[in-house]
Amino acid sequence: MQREALKYLYDILAAAEKVQRFIAGSSEDDYLSDELLQSAVERQFEIIGEAMGKLHKIAPGEAERFVDYKKMIAFRNVLIHGYATIDPVIVWGVVESNLNDVLNQAREALSAD
């Protein structure tokens, strides 16, 4: 695998691990009442989506290892361009529903190299 693709995979994993650390021990109510936590989590999802978009351009097969790679890119676009209408309940739902998959798939992709 080319060096640049590895970098993007690492960036995806690192950002997902940060989200995991940031939300550790937090409930949905904690998340909804903490603007700083929301901002930190949203920023990491922006990084994940941006890195995935770049990965898909240079190594589509690597990006396609991620079941929801298109949704990851689209979510980044919503966070960036739809910032005024972001619903923190939806972001929390992504954390609960998708974060572990992203972590596992990134680890698998990096270990396959």
mmCIF file of C-alpha atoms in Angstrom:
data_model
loop_
_atom_site.group_PDB
_atom_site.id
_atom_site.type_symbol
_atom_site.label_atom_id
_atom_site.label_comp_id
_atom_site.label_asym_id
_atom_site.label_seq_id
_atom_site.Cartn_x
_atom_site.Cartn_y
_atom_site.Cartn_z
ATOM 1 C CA MET A 1 0.000 0.000 0.000
ATOM 2 C CA GLN A 2 1.317 3.424 -0.822
ATOM 3 C CA ARG A 3 2.591 5.662 1.948
ATOM 4 C CA GLU A 4 -0.067 8.363 1.457
ATOM 5 C CA ALA A 5 -2.890 5.821 1.733
ATOM 6 C CA LEU A 6 -1.395 4.550 4.997
ATOM 7 C CA LYS A 7 -1.318 8.107 6.311
ATOM 8 C CA TYR A 8 -5.020 8.595 5.596
ATOM 9 C CA LEU A 9 -5.897 5.277 7.216
ATOM 10 C CA TYR A 10 -3.878 6.252 10.260
ATOM 11 C CA ASP A 11 -5.630 9.651 10.367
ATOM 12 C CA ILE A 12 -9.018 7.915 10.293
ATOM 13 C CA LEU A 13 -8.011 5.586 13.105
ATOM 14 C CA ALA A 14 -6.455 8.352 15.200
ATOM 15 C CA ALA A 15 -9.518 10.592 14.878
ATOM 16 C CA ALA A 16 -11.891 7.731 15.725
ATOM 17 C CA GLU A 17 -9.785 6.852 18.771
ATOM 18 C CA LYS A 18 -9.945 10.484 19.889
ATOM 19 C CA VAL A 19 -13.736 10.438 19.664
ATOM 20 C CA GLN A 20 -13.732 7.255 21.708
ATOM 21 C CA ARG A 21 -11.555 8.902 24.376
ATOM 22 C CA PHE A 22 -13.537 12.149 24.334
ATOM 23 C CA ILE A 23 -16.870 10.432 24.943
ATOM 24 C CA ALA A 24 -15.633 7.812 27.410
ATOM 25 C CA GLY A 25 -17.976 7.756 30.387
ATOM 26 C CA SER A 26 -20.371 10.253 28.788
ATOM 27 C CA SER A 27 -24.065 9.722 28.274
ATOM 28 C CA GLU A 28 -26.148 11.274 25.542
ATOM 29 C CA ASP A 29 -27.335 13.899 28.042
ATOM 30 C CA ASP A 30 -23.725 14.704 28.939
ATOM 31 C CA TYR A 31 -22.929 15.112 25.267
ATOM 32 C CA LEU A 32 -25.960 17.295 24.563
ATOM 33 C CA SER A 33 -25.141 19.637 27.416
ATOM 34 C CA ASP A 34 -21.431 20.038 26.619
ATOM 35 C CA GLU A 35 -20.676 22.358 23.691
ATOM 36 C CA LEU A 36 -16.948 21.767 23.989
ATOM 37 C CA LEU A 37 -17.398 18.001 23.728
ATOM 38 C CA GLN A 38 -19.730 18.423 20.765
ATOM 39 C CA SER A 39 -17.199 20.612 18.981
ATOM 40 C CA ALA A 40 -14.368 18.182 19.652
ATOM 41 C CA VAL A 41 -16.335 15.189 18.387
ATOM 42 C CA GLU A 42 -17.581 17.026 15.306
ATOM 43 C CA ARG A 43 -14.023 18.079 14.437
ATOM 44 C CA GLN A 44 -12.801 14.488 14.566
ATOM 45 C CA PHE A 45 -15.643 13.361 12.320
ATOM 46 C CA GLU A 46 -14.661 16.110 9.894
ATOM 47 C CA ILE A 47 -11.118 14.697 9.868
ATOM 48 C CA ILE A 48 -12.403 11.156 9.339
ATOM 49 C CA GLY A 49 -14.540 12.226 6.385
ATOM 50 C CA GLU A 50 -11.818 14.365 4.836
ATOM 51 C CA ALA A 51 -9.223 11.604 5.154
ATOM 52 C CA MET A 52 -11.684 9.100 3.702
ATOM 53 C CA GLY A 53 -12.376 11.371 0.732
ATOM 54 C CA LYS A 54 -8.668 11.734 0.031
ATOM 55 C CA LEU A 55 -8.100 8.010 0.520
ATOM 56 C CA HIS A 56 -10.857 7.193 -1.955
ATOM 57 C CA LYS A 57 -9.234 9.423 -4.563
ATOM 58 C CA ILE A 58 -5.807 7.786 -4.346
ATOM 59 C CA ALA A 59 -6.704 4.229 -3.298
ATOM 60 C CA PRO A 60 -10.382 3.469 -3.903
ATOM 61 C CA GLY A 61 -9.996 -0.164 -2.915
ATOM 62 C CA GLU A 62 -8.679 0.786 0.497
ATOM 63 C CA ALA A 63 -11.556 3.208 1.093
ATOM 64 C CA GLU A 64 -14.047 0.593 -0.006
ATOM 65 C CA ARG A 65 -12.907 -1.681 2.844
ATOM 66 C CA PHE A 66 -15.104 0.587 4.974
ATOM 67 C CA VAL A 67 -18.741 -0.431 4.645
ATOM 68 C CA ASP A 68 -20.009 3.148 4.998
ATOM 69 C CA TYR A 69 -17.175 5.064 3.347
ATOM 70 C CA LYS A 70 -19.599 7.123 1.235
ATOM 71 C CA LYS A 71 -21.610 8.052 4.327
ATOM 72 C CA MET A 72 -18.416 9.043 6.137
ATOM 73 C CA ILE A 73 -17.552 11.480 3.364
ATOM 74 C CA ALA A 74 -21.131 12.786 3.216
ATOM 75 C CA PHE A 75 -21.232 13.263 7.000
ATOM 76 C CA ARG A 76 -18.077 15.364 6.803
ATOM 77 C CA ASN A 77 -19.751 17.525 4.156
ATOM 78 C CA VAL A 78 -22.816 18.019 6.344
ATOM 79 C CA LEU A 79 -20.636 19.009 9.306
ATOM 80 C CA ILE A 80 -18.634 21.476 7.231
ATOM 81 C CA HIS A 81 -21.288 22.983 5.003
ATOM 82 C CA GLY A 82 -24.393 22.501 7.125
ATOM 83 C CA TYR A 83 -22.821 23.688 10.370
ATOM 84 C CA ALA A 84 -25.793 25.932 11.168
ATOM 85 C CA THR A 85 -28.217 23.026 11.205
ATOM 86 C CA ILE A 86 -26.199 20.276 12.868
ATOM 87 C CA ASP A 87 -28.322 18.310 15.291
ATOM 88 C CA PRO A 88 -26.188 17.018 18.166
ATOM 89 C CA VAL A 89 -28.638 14.144 18.667
ATOM 90 C CA ILE A 90 -27.763 12.896 15.189
ATOM 91 C CA VAL A 91 -24.039 13.235 15.847
ATOM 92 C CA TRP A 92 -24.447 11.250 19.067
ATOM 93 C CA GLY A 93 -26.352 8.633 17.092
ATOM 94 C CA VAL A 94 -23.410 8.324 14.706
ATOM 95 C CA VAL A 95 -21.106 7.894 17.694
ATOM 96 C CA GLU A 96 -23.263 5.115 19.106
ATOM 97 C CA SER A 97 -24.057 3.388 15.813
ATOM 98 C CA ASN A 98 -20.918 3.746 13.733
ATOM 99 C CA LEU A 99 -17.821 4.588 15.772
ATOM 100 C CA ASN A 100 -16.914 1.008 16.686
ATOM 101 C CA ASP A 101 -17.256 -0.089 13.064
ATOM 102 C CA VAL A 102 -14.955 2.710 11.918
ATOM 103 C CA LEU A 103 -12.406 1.778 14.567
ATOM 104 C CA ASN A 104 -12.508 -1.918 13.689
ATOM 105 C CA GLN A 105 -12.368 -1.373 9.942
ATOM 106 C CA ALA A 106 -9.471 1.089 10.228
ATOM 107 C CA ARG A 107 -7.524 -1.341 12.395
ATOM 108 C CA GLU A 108 -8.189 -4.165 9.940
ATOM 109 C CA ALA A 109 -7.107 -2.041 6.981
ATOM 110 C CA LEU A 110 -3.878 -1.036 8.713
ATOM 111 C CA SER A 111 -3.079 -4.563 9.837
ATOM 112 C CA ALA A 112 -3.669 -5.920 6.316
ATOM 113 C CA ASP A 113 -0.729 -3.924 4.987
#
